[in-house]
PDB file of C-alpha atoms in Angstrom:
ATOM      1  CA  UNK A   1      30.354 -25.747 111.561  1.00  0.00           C
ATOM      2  CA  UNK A   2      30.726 -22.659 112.841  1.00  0.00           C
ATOM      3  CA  UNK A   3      34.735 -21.059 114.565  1.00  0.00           C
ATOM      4  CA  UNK A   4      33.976 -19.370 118.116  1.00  0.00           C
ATOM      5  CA  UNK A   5      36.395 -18.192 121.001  1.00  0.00           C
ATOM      6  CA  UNK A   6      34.445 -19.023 123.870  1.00  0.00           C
ATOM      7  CA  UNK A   7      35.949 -19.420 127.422  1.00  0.00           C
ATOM      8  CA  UNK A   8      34.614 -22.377 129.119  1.00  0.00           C
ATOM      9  CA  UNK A   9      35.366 -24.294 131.907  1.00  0.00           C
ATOM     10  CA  UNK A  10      35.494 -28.255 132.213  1.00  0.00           C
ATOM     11  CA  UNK A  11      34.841 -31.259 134.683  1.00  0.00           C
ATOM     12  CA  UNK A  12      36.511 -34.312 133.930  1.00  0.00           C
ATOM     13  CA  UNK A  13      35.196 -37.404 135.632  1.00  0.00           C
ATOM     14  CA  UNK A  14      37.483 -37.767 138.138  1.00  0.00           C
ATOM     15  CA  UNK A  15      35.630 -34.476 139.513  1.00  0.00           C
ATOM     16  CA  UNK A  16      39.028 -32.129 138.890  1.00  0.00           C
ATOM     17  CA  UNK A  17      37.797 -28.727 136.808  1.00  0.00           C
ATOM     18  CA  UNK A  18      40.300 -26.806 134.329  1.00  0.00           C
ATOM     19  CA  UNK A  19      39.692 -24.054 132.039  1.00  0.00           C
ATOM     20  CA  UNK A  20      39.546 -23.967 127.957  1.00  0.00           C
ATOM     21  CA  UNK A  21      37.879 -22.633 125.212  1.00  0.00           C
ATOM     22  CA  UNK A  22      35.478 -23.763 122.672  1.00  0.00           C
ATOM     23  CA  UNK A  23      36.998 -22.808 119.191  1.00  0.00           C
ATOM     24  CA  UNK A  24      34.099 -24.533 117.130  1.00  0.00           C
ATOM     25  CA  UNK A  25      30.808 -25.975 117.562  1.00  0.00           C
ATOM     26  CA  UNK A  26      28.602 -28.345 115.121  1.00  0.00           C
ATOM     27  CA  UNK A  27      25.492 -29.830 115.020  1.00  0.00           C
ATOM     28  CA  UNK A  28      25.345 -33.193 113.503  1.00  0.00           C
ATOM     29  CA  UNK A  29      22.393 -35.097 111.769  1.00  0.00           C
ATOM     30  CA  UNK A  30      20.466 -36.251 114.460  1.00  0.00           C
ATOM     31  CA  UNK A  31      20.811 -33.305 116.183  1.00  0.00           C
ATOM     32  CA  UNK A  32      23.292 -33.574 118.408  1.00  0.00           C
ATOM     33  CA  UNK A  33      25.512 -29.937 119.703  1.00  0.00           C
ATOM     34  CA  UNK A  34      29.394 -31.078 119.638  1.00  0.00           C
ATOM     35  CA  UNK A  35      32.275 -28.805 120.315  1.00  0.00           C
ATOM     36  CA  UNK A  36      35.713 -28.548 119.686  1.00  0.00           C
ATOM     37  CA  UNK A  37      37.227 -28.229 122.902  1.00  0.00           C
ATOM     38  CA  UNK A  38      41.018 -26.785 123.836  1.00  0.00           C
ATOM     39  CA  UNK A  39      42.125 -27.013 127.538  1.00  0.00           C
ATOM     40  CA  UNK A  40      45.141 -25.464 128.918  1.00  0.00           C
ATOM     41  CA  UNK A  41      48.288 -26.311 128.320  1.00  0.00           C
ATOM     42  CA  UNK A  42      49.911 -29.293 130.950  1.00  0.00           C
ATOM     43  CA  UNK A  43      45.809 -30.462 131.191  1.00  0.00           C
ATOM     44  CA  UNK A  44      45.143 -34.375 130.496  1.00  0.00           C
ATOM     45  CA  UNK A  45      43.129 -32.996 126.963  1.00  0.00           C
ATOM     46  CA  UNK A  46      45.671 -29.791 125.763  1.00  0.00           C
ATOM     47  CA  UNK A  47      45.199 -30.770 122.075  1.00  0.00           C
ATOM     48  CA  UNK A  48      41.526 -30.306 120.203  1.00  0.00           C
ATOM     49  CA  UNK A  49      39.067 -32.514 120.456  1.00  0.00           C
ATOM     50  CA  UNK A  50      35.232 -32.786 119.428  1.00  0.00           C
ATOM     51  CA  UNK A  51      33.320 -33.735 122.150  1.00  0.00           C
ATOM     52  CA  UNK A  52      29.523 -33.775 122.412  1.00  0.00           C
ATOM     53  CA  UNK A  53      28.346 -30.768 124.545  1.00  0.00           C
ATOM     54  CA  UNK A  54      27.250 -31.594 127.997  1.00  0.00           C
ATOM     55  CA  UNK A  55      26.457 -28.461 129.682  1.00  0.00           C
ATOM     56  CA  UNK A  56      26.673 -30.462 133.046  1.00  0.00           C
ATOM     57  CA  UNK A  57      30.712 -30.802 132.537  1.00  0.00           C
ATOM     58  CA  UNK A  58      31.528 -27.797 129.861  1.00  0.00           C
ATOM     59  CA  UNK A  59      30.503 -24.646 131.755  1.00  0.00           C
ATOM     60  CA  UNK A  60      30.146 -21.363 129.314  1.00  0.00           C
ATOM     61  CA  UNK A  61      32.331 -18.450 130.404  1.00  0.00           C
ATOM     62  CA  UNK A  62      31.181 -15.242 129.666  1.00  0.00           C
ATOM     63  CA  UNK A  63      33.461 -13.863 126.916  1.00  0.00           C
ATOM     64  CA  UNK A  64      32.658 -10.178 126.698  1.00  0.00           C
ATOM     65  CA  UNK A  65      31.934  -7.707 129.881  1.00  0.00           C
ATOM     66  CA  UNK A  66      31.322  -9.061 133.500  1.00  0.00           C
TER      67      UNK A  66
END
């Protein structure tokens, strides 16, 4: 496992997008990238959760410079 801060941004299924951060990400035995995902406050997931990466609904912010 290995602790980041990295600003993403997140699609839930019902097409609705919300910001968060990453604060961990793993790799399990088959392979598989999961992250530990925060959202904002007031959001339908506020408390951390692992879900498996899908870089189709957890964009990557950029976290330093623009």
């Amino acid at each position: 496992m290995r602790w980041v801060y990295q600003p993403v941004e997140v699609q839930y299924p019902d097409g609705e997008w919300t910001l968060g951060r990453i604060t961990a990400w793993w790799t399990d035995g088959a392979g598989e990238l999961w992250c530990r995902l925060r959202t904002l406050p007031g959001s339908a997931s506020a408390c951390p959760q692992w879900l498996r990466y899908d870089p189709e609904s957890i964009l990557l912010l950029p976290s330093t410079g623009i």
